Amino acid sequence: MKTKSVIAVVLKGYPRLSETFIAQELLALEKRGHRLQLVSLRHPTDTTTHPVHDEITAPVNYLPEYLYQEPLRVLKAWWKVRRYPGYKKAFRTWKQDFRRDRTSNRGRRFGQALVLAAELPEETGLIYAHFLHTPASVARYASMIREVPWTCSAHAKDIWTSPEWELSEKLDDLDWLVTCTSTNVTYLKGLASDPAKVELLYHGLDLSRFDRHVERVHQRDGSGPDQTVQILSVGRAVAKKGYDDLLVALSRLPDSLSWHFTHIGGGTLLAALQKQAADLGLAERITWSGSQPQHAVLDALKGSDIFVLASRIAEDGDRDGLPNVLMEAQSQGVAVVSTRVSAIPELITSGEQGLLVEQRQPEQLSEALETLIRDPEMRDRFARSGEARLREHFDASKLVVKLSDKLKEHPSVN
């Protein structure tokens, strides 16, 4: 019986609490019979993991995060692959890239690609990169060295903070790419010499891990301490999440309204946001919970009335794709307030499954929050509609079949 080919999955870091959509995909692919080899460019930094990570059985190969940390491993890899037929093409490509991007990062990616190419299992039939920036660079160079085809799943920052020349050349080299928003599809098709390579594929949500919150009844209206409306947001404290806008919006709510805001997530801007909250006089109305595992996020969702995410396009072009946390909120019957950025309007029609406002508009965000705080019946209506749309159109168990079929149909995998 013929042994199935290995699919090497190149990731920026693994495991990561903020990338549950990748973990749920990996587990689903394993369950559908794919042999995976995980390759991580970085070691984990989170102190905890989600339960889904414990269920994934694929081995993980951690490449040298910085080349000076493992010079002998890099040198040994170069010595092994320097005579491979594809090495000269990979080196020429890297030199061409380096001339346009003279950074240490570019050199590190080639060094990591050498190690990847040298250490890939012999039965590897395909390299599949998550993110079109650095993981795709490593996958691309290694693909050339080993003469193994590669594919990619693109998301948000990796697309919108990368130069067009690099995106275009990667699209020419890979076999196919899937991405999670219609905006991404349109943009990448415009850069590809073969637009048919680019395809829309939502991540969706693994609904088996998010049972219906059948006891959910929206009743609190913020009219007093016993009617305090619980507002939740889950996300990293980084620019694209717009938490500074959200804090301004919260500060504009009428003093007579009773509400409490909880934030779950780490991030580089967390200390600055806590100071901003104190300066706005909001400290006593906010709980900063830090990074939490999925079960804790689920418990927080079950106790919340409103989920808010003030996503925006950051100055460097970084933005959300389709945030899983919005789908997680919908799965638990929480009413959602967010912004018209990326694929969020593909999940939520404002006035039907939640309320959407323009990005970077704290006044509009405050008005939307006040409306939902005061109107539990509207929250209930949005929650029911949002959950129904989620389960009909964004069930990951159905969506991953499409990805699995694309992988199985690849000639190098069969």
JSON list of N, CA, C and O in Angstrom, two decimals, residues 321-354:
[
{"chain": "A", "resi": 321, "resn": "GLY", "atom": "N", "xyz": [-8.74, 40.19, 9.19]},
{"chain": "A", "resi": 321, "resn": "GLY", "atom": "CA", "xyz": [-9.41, 39.53, 8.08]},
{"chain": "A", "resi": 321, "resn": "GLY", "atom": "C", "xyz": [-10.87, 39.34, 8.47]},
{"chain": "A", "resi": 321, "resn": "GLY", "atom": "O", "xyz": [-11.68, 40.26, 8.40]},
{"chain": "A", "resi": 322, "resn": "LEU", "atom": "N", "xyz": [-11.18, 38.14, 8.95]},
{"chain": "A", "resi": 322, "resn": "LEU", "atom": "CA", "xyz": [-12.49, 37.86, 9.54]},
{"chain": "A", "resi": 322, "resn": "LEU", "atom": "C", "xyz": [-12.20, 37.33, 10.94]},
{"chain": "A", "resi": 322, "resn": "LEU", "atom": "O", "xyz": [-11.94, 36.14, 11.12]},
{"chain": "A", "resi": 323, "resn": "PRO", "atom": "N", "xyz": [-12.25, 38.19, 11.96]},
{"chain": "A", "resi": 323, "resn": "PRO", "atom": "CA", "xyz": [-11.84, 37.78, 13.31]},
{"chain": "A", "resi": 323, "resn": "PRO", "atom": "C", "xyz": [-12.70, 36.64, 13.85]},
{"chain": "A", "resi": 323, "resn": "PRO", "atom": "O", "xyz": [-13.92, 36.73, 13.91]},
{"chain": "A", "resi": 324, "resn": "ASN", "atom": "N", "xyz": [-12.04, 35.57, 14.26]},
{"chain": "A", "resi": 324, "resn": "ASN", "atom": "CA", "xyz": [-12.75, 34.42, 14.83]},
{"chain": "A", "resi": 324, "resn": "ASN", "atom": "C", "xyz": [-13.54, 34.79, 16.08]},
{"chain": "A", "resi": 324, "resn": "ASN", "atom": "O", "xyz": [-14.58, 34.18, 16.37]},
{"chain": "A", "resi": 325, "resn": "VAL", "atom": "N", "xyz": [-13.06, 35.79, 16.81]},
{"chain": "A", "resi": 325, "resn": "VAL", "atom": "CA", "xyz": [-13.74, 36.14, 18.06]},
{"chain": "A", "resi": 325, "resn": "VAL", "atom": "C", "xyz": [-15.16, 36.63, 17.81]},
{"chain": "A", "resi": 325, "resn": "VAL", "atom": "O", "xyz": [-16.04, 36.46, 18.66]},
{"chain": "A", "resi": 326, "resn": "LEU", "atom": "N", "xyz": [-15.41, 37.24, 16.66]},
{"chain": "A", "resi": 326, "resn": "LEU", "atom": "CA", "xyz": [-16.78, 37.67, 16.34]},
{"chain": "A", "resi": 326, "resn": "LEU", "atom": "C", "xyz": [-17.68, 36.46, 16.17]},
{"chain": "A", "resi": 326, "resn": "LEU", "atom": "O", "xyz": [-18.83, 36.44, 16.64]},
{"chain": "A", "resi": 327, "resn": "MET", "atom": "N", "xyz": [-17.16, 35.43, 15.50]},
{"chain": "A", "resi": 327, "resn": "MET", "atom": "CA", "xyz": [-17.94, 34.21, 15.32]},
{"chain": "A", "resi": 327, "resn": "MET", "atom": "C", "xyz": [-18.14, 33.48, 16.65]},
{"chain": "A", "resi": 327, "resn": "MET", "atom": "O", "xyz": [-19.21, 32.92, 16.92]},
{"chain": "A", "resi": 328, "resn": "GLU", "atom": "N", "xyz": [-17.10, 33.49, 17.49]},
{"chain": "A", "resi": 328, "resn": "GLU", "atom": "CA", "xyz": [-17.23, 32.87, 18.80]},
{"chain": "A", "resi": 328, "resn": "GLU", "atom": "C", "xyz": [-18.32, 33.57, 19.62]},
{"chain": "A", "resi": 328, "resn": "GLU", "atom": "O", "xyz": [-19.11, 32.90, 20.31]},
{"chain": "A", "resi": 329, "resn": "ALA", "atom": "N", "xyz": [-18.36, 34.90, 19.54]},
{"chain": "A", "resi": 329, "resn": "ALA", "atom": "CA", "xyz": [-19.40, 35.65, 20.25]},
{"chain": "A", "resi": 329, "resn": "ALA", "atom": "C", "xyz": [-20.79, 35.28, 19.74]},
{"chain": "A", "resi": 329, "resn": "ALA", "atom": "O", "xyz": [-21.73, 35.05, 20.52]},
{"chain": "A", "resi": 330, "resn": "GLN", "atom": "N", "xyz": [-20.93, 35.19, 18.43]},
{"chain": "A", "resi": 330, "resn": "GLN", "atom": "CA", "xyz": [-22.22, 34.84, 17.85]},
{"chain": "A", "resi": 330, "resn": "GLN", "atom": "C", "xyz": [-22.66, 33.44, 18.28]},
{"chain": "A", "resi": 330, "resn": "GLN", "atom": "O", "xyz": [-23.84, 33.19, 18.49]},
{"chain": "A", "resi": 331, "resn": "SER", "atom": "N", "xyz": [-21.71, 32.52, 18.39]},
{"chain": "A", "resi": 331, "resn": "SER", "atom": "CA", "xyz": [-22.05, 31.15, 18.76]},
{"chain": "A", "resi": 331, "resn": "SER", "atom": "C", "xyz": [-22.66, 31.08, 20.16]},
{"chain": "A", "resi": 331, "resn": "SER", "atom": "O", "xyz": [-23.38, 30.13, 20.47]},
{"chain": "A", "resi": 332, "resn": "GLN", "atom": "N", "xyz": [-22.37, 32.10, 20.99]},
{"chain": "A", "resi": 332, "resn": "GLN", "atom": "CA", "xyz": [-22.88, 32.11, 22.37]},
{"chain": "A", "resi": 332, "resn": "GLN", "atom": "C", "xyz": [-24.02, 33.10, 22.56]},
{"chain": "A", "resi": 332, "resn": "GLN", "atom": "O", "xyz": [-24.37, 33.44, 23.70]},
{"chain": "A", "resi": 333, "resn": "GLY", "atom": "N", "xyz": [-24.59, 33.54, 21.46]},
{"chain": "A", "resi": 333, "resn": "GLY", "atom": "CA", "xyz": [-25.75, 34.42, 21.56]},
{"chain": "A", "resi": 333, "resn": "GLY", "atom": "C", "xyz": [-25.45, 35.80, 22.09]},
{"chain": "A", "resi": 333, "resn": "GLY", "atom": "O", "xyz": [-26.31, 36.44, 22.72]},
{"chain": "A", "resi": 334, "resn": "VAL", "atom": "N", "xyz": [-24.24, 36.30, 21.85]},
{"chain": "A", "resi": 334, "resn": "VAL", "atom": "CA", "xyz": [-23.87, 37.65, 22.28]},
{"chain": "A", "resi": 334, "resn": "VAL", "atom": "C", "xyz": [-24.12, 38.62, 21.13]},
{"chain": "A", "resi": 334, "resn": "VAL", "atom": "O", "xyz": [-23.76, 38.33, 19.98]},
{"chain": "A", "resi": 335, "resn": "ALA", "atom": "N", "xyz": [-24.73, 39.77, 21.42]},
{"chain": "A", "resi": 335, "resn": "ALA", "atom": "CA", "xyz": [-24.93, 40.80, 20.40]},
{"chain": "A", "resi": 335, "resn": "ALA", "atom": "C", "xyz": [-23.60, 41.46, 20.08]},
{"chain": "A", "resi": 335, "resn": "ALA", "atom": "O", "xyz": [-22.79, 41.71, 20.98]},
{"chain": "A", "resi": 336, "resn": "VAL", "atom": "N", "xyz": [-23.36, 41.77, 18.80]},
{"chain": "A", "resi": 336, "resn": "VAL", "atom": "CA", "xyz": [-22.05, 42.24, 18.35]},
{"chain": "A", "resi": 336, "resn": "VAL", "atom": "C", "xyz": [-22.11, 43.66, 17.83]},
{"chain": "A", "resi": 336, "resn": "VAL", "atom": "O", "xyz": [-23.02, 44.05, 17.11]},
{"chain": "A", "resi": 337, "resn": "VAL", "atom": "N", "xyz": [-21.08, 44.44, 18.21]},
{"chain": "A", "resi": 337, "resn": "VAL", "atom": "CA", "xyz": [-20.83, 45.77, 17.65]},
{"chain": "A", "resi": 337, "resn": "VAL", "atom": "C", "xyz": [-19.42, 45.76, 17.09]},
{"chain": "A", "resi": 337, "resn": "VAL", "atom": "O", "xyz": [-18.47, 45.36, 17.77]},
{"chain": "A", "resi": 338, "resn": "SER", "atom": "N", "xyz": [-19.28, 46.17, 15.84]},
{"chain": "A", "resi": 338, "resn": "SER", "atom": "CA", "xyz": [-17.94, 46.19, 15.24]},
{"chain": "A", "resi": 338, "resn": "SER", "atom": "C", "xyz": [-17.88, 47.26, 14.16]},
{"chain": "A", "resi": 338, "resn": "SER", "atom": "O", "xyz": [-18.72, 48.16, 14.12]},
{"chain": "A", "resi": 339, "resn": "THR", "atom": "N", "xyz": [-16.88, 47.15, 13.28]},
{"chain": "A", "resi": 339, "resn": "THR", "atom": "CA", "xyz": [-16.64, 48.17, 12.26]},
{"chain": "A", "resi": 339, "resn": "THR", "atom": "C", "xyz": [-16.70, 47.56, 10.86]},
{"chain": "A", "resi": 339, "resn": "THR", "atom": "O", "xyz": [-16.58, 46.35, 10.68]},
{"chain": "A", "resi": 340, "resn": "ARG", "atom": "N", "xyz": [-16.83, 48.43, 9.87]},
{"chain": "A", "resi": 340, "resn": "ARG", "atom": "CA", "xyz": [-16.89, 48.00, 8.47]},
{"chain": "A", "resi": 340, "resn": "ARG", "atom": "C", "xyz": [-15.48, 47.88, 7.90]},
{"chain": "A", "resi": 340, "resn": "ARG", "atom": "O", "xyz": [-15.06, 48.67, 7.06]},
{"chain": "A", "resi": 341, "resn": "VAL", "atom": "N", "xyz": [-14.76, 46.88, 8.35]},
{"chain": "A", "resi": 341, "resn": "VAL", "atom": "CA", "xyz": [-13.38, 46.66, 7.93]},
{"chain": "A", "resi": 341, "resn": "VAL", "atom": "C", "xyz": [-13.24, 45.23, 7.46]},
{"chain": "A", "resi": 341, "resn": "VAL", "atom": "O", "xyz": [-13.77, 44.30, 8.08]},
{"chain": "A", "resi": 342, "resn": "SER", "atom": "N", "xyz": [-12.53, 45.05, 6.35]},
{"chain": "A", "resi": 342, "resn": "SER", "atom": "CA", "xyz": [-12.23, 43.73, 5.80]},
{"chain": "A", "resi": 342, "resn": "SER", "atom": "C", "xyz": [-13.50, 42.91, 5.63]},
{"chain": "A", "resi": 342, "resn": "SER", "atom": "O", "xyz": [-14.47, 43.38, 5.07]},
{"chain": "A", "resi": 343, "resn": "ALA", "atom": "N", "xyz": [-13.49, 41.68, 6.15]},
{"chain": "A", "resi": 343, "resn": "ALA", "atom": "CA", "xyz": [-14.61, 40.76, 5.92]},
{"chain": "A", "resi": 343, "resn": "ALA", "atom": "C", "xyz": [-15.68, 40.82, 6.99]},
{"chain": "A", "resi": 343, "resn": "ALA", "atom": "O", "xyz": [-16.63, 40.03, 6.96]},
{"chain": "A", "resi": 344, "resn": "ILE", "atom": "N", "xyz": [-15.58, 41.75, 7.92]},
{"chain": "A", "resi": 344, "resn": "ILE", "atom": "CA", "xyz": [-16.58, 41.83, 8.98]},
{"chain": "A", "resi": 344, "resn": "ILE", "atom": "C", "xyz": [-17.98, 42.03, 8.40]},
{"chain": "A", "resi": 344, "resn": "ILE", "atom": "O", "xyz": [-18.94, 41.36, 8.84]},
{"chain": "A", "resi": 345, "resn": "PRO", "atom": "N", "xyz": [-18.17, 42.90, 7.38]},
{"chain": "A", "resi": 345, "resn": "PRO", "atom": "CA", "xyz": [-19.51, 43.01, 6.78]},
{"chain": "A", "resi": 345, "resn": "PRO", "atom": "C", "xyz": [-19.96, 41.76, 6.03]},
{"chain": "A", "resi": 345, "resn": "PRO", "atom": "O", "xyz": [-21.14, 41.64, 5.70]},
{"chain": "A", "resi": 346, "resn": "GLU", "atom": "N", "xyz": [-19.03, 40.84, 5.73]},
{"chain": "A", "resi": 346, "resn": "GLU", "atom": "CA", "xyz": [-19.41, 39.58, 5.10]},
{"chain": "A", "resi": 346, "resn": "GLU", "atom": "C", "xyz": [-20.04, 38.63, 6.12]},
{"chain": "A", "resi": 346, "resn": "GLU", "atom": "O", "xyz": [-20.80, 37.72, 5.76]},
{"chain": "A", "resi": 347, "resn": "LEU", "atom": "N", "xyz": [-19.73, 38.86, 7.40]},
{"chain": "A", "resi": 347, "resn": "LEU", "atom": "CA", "xyz": [-20.31, 38.07, 8.49]},
{"chain": "A", "resi": 347, "resn": "LEU", "atom": "C", "xyz": [-21.55, 38.75, 9.08]},
{"chain": "A", "resi": 347, "resn": "LEU", "atom": "O", "xyz": [-22.53, 38.08, 9.43]},
{"chain": "A", "resi": 348, "resn": "ILE", "atom": "N", "xyz": [-21.50, 40.08, 9.18]},
{"chain": "A", "resi": 348, "resn": "ILE", "atom": "CA", "xyz": [-22.53, 40.84, 9.88]},
{"chain": "A", "resi": 348, "resn": "ILE", "atom": "C", "xyz": [-23.11, 41.90, 8.96]},
{"chain": "A", "resi": 348, "resn": "ILE", "atom": "O", "xyz": [-22.39, 42.76, 8.45]},
{"chain": "A", "resi": 349, "resn": "THR", "atom": "N", "xyz": [-24.42, 41.84, 8.75]},
{"chain": "A", "resi": 349, "resn": "THR", "atom": "CA", "xyz": [-25.14, 42.93, 8.09]},
{"chain": "A", "resi": 349, "resn": "THR", "atom": "C", "xyz": [-25.68, 43.84, 9.19]},
{"chain": "A", "resi": 349, "resn": "THR", "atom": "O", "xyz": [-26.43, 43.40, 10.05]},
{"chain": "A", "resi": 350, "resn": "SER", "atom": "N", "xyz": [-25.25, 45.10, 9.16]},
{"chain": "A", "resi": 350, "resn": "SER", "atom": "CA", "xyz": [-25.64, 46.01, 10.22]},
{"chain": "A", "resi": 350, "resn": "SER", "atom": "C", "xyz": [-27.15, 46.16, 10.27]},
{"chain": "A", "resi": 350, "resn": "SER", "atom": "O", "xyz": [-27.81, 46.38, 9.25]},
{"chain": "A", "resi": 351, "resn": "GLY", "atom": "N", "xyz": [-27.69, 46.02, 11.46]},
{"chain": "A", "resi": 351, "resn": "GLY", "atom": "CA", "xyz": [-29.13, 46.09, 11.64]},
{"chain": "A", "resi": 351, "resn": "GLY", "atom": "C", "xyz": [-29.82, 44.75, 11.56]},
{"chain": "A", "resi": 351, "resn": "GLY", "atom": "O", "xyz": [-31.02, 44.64, 11.84]},
{"chain": "A", "resi": 352, "resn": "GLU", "atom": "N", "xyz": [-29.05, 43.70, 11.19]},
{"chain": "A", "resi": 352, "resn": "GLU", "atom": "CA", "xyz": [-29.61, 42.35, 11.12]},
{"chain": "A", "resi": 352, "resn": "GLU", "atom": "C", "xyz": [-28.92, 41.38, 12.08]},
{"chain": "A", "resi": 352, "resn": "GLU", "atom": "O", "xyz": [-29.59, 40.70, 12.85]},
{"chain": "A", "resi": 353, "resn": "GLN", "atom": "N", "xyz": [-27.60, 41.30, 12.01]},
{"chain": "A", "resi": 353, "resn": "GLN", "atom": "CA", "xyz": [-26.87, 40.43, 12.93]},
{"chain": "A", "resi": 353, "resn": "GLN", "atom": "C", "xyz": [-26.05, 41.21, 13.97]},
{"chain": "A", "resi": 353, "resn": "GLN", "atom": "O", "xyz": [-25.33, 40.62, 14.77]},
{"chain": "A", "resi": 354, "resn": "GLY", "atom": "N", "xyz": [-26.16, 42.51, 13.95]},
{"chain": "A", "resi": 354, "resn": "GLY", "atom": "CA", "xyz": [-25.41, 43.35, 14.88]},
{"chain": "A", "resi": 354, "resn": "GLY", "atom": "C", "xyz": [-25.38, 44.76, 14.36]},
{"chain": "A", "resi": 354, "resn": "GLY", "atom": "O", "xyz": [-26.14, 45.12, 13.44]}
]
